[in-house]
Every structure is written in structure tokens, then in C-alpha cells.
Coordinates of C-alpha atoms in Angstrom, one line a residue:
X185 CA -5.4 -3.3 13.9
X186 CA -7.3 -5.7 11.6
X187 CA -9.0 -2.7 10.0
X188 CA -5.6 -1.0 9.3
X189 CA -4.2 -4.3 7.9
X190 CA -7.3 -4.8 5.7
X191 CA -7.0 -1.3 4.3
X192 CA -3.3 -1.7 3.6
X193 CA -3.9 -5.1 2.0
X194 CA -6.6 -3.7 -0.3
X195 CA -4.5 -0.7 -1.3
X196 CA -1.5 -3.0 -2.1
X197 CA -3.9 -5.1 -4.3
X198 CA -5.1 -1.9 -6.0
X199 CA -1.5 -0.8 -6.7
X200 CA -0.6 -4.1 -8.2
X201 CA -3.6 -3.9 -10.5
X202 CA -2.7 -0.3 -11.5
X203 CA 0.8 -1.3 -12.3
X204 CA -0.5 -4.0 -14.6
X205 CA -2.8 -1.6 -16.3
X206 CA 0.0 1.0 -16.5
X207 CA 2.1 -1.4 -18.6
X208 CA -0.6 -1.3 -21.3
X209 CA -0.4 2.5 -21.7
X210 CA 3.0 2.6 -23.3
X211 CA 4.3 6.2 -23.0
X212 CA 2.9 9.6 -23.1
X213 CA 1.0 12.1 -20.9
X214 CA -1.7 9.6 -19.9
X215 CA 0.9 7.1 -18.8
X216 CA 2.7 9.8 -16.8
X217 CA -0.5 10.8 -15.0
X218 CA -1.2 7.2 -14.2
X219 CA 2.3 6.6 -12.9
X220 CA 1.9 9.7 -10.6
X221 CA -1.3 8.2 -9.2
X222 CA 0.5 4.9 -8.6
X223 CA 3.3 6.8 -6.8
X224 CA 0.8 8.6 -4.6
X225 CA -0.9 5.3 -3.6
X226 CA 2.5 3.8 -2.8
X227 CA 3.2 6.7 -0.5
X228 CA -0.1 6.2 1.2
X229 CA 0.6 2.5 1.5
X230 CA 4.0 3.3 3.2
X231 CA 2.2 5.4 5.7
X232 CA -0.3 2.6 6.5
X233 CA 2.5 0.1 6.8
X234 CA 4.3 2.5 9.2
X235 CA 1.1 2.7 11.3
X236 CA 0.8 -1.1 11.3
X237 CA 4.5 -1.4 12.5
X238 CA 3.7 1.1 15.2
X239 CA 0.7 -0.9 16.4
X240 CA 2.7 -4.1 16.4
X241 CA 5.4 -2.7 18.6
X242 CA 2.7 -1.7 21.1
X243 CA 1.3 -5.2 21.5
X244 CA 2.2 -7.0 24.7
X245 CA 4.7 -9.8 24.3
X246 CA 3.4 -13.3 24.8
X247 CA 4.6 -14.9 28.0
X248 CA 5.8 -18.6 27.8
X249 CA 3.7 -21.0 29.8

């Protein structure tokens, strides 16, 4: 699960960086292509977060002492 979390976290950081860069492009075809790449990465991040959620639901509940 740590590996899945690490990958999702890195991808989220990449997306944040890409969004910051995207804001410097203004408008035009290059900005549209960059926005499409960001959207693709956001979809991948959503899939990874769904995977993490699934893994978390499979963890055994902690028993009180």
C-alpha cells in the first residue's frame, strides 16, 4: 500500500507543478495540449486513489485493548 500511496502522491505533485506551468502558457494550441495532458494525469490519479481506497477497506479493523 505504501508503494501505491507514494506513486499517487508523486503524481499529485506532478499535476500541481503542471498546473502552475500551464498558467504561464496563456491560450493557444500548446496550452490546450498541456491541459489535455493534465486531464489525463488527473484521471490516472483518480484511478490510483480508487485503488488506495479499496486497499484501505480491506485492512483489518484495530481491536481495542
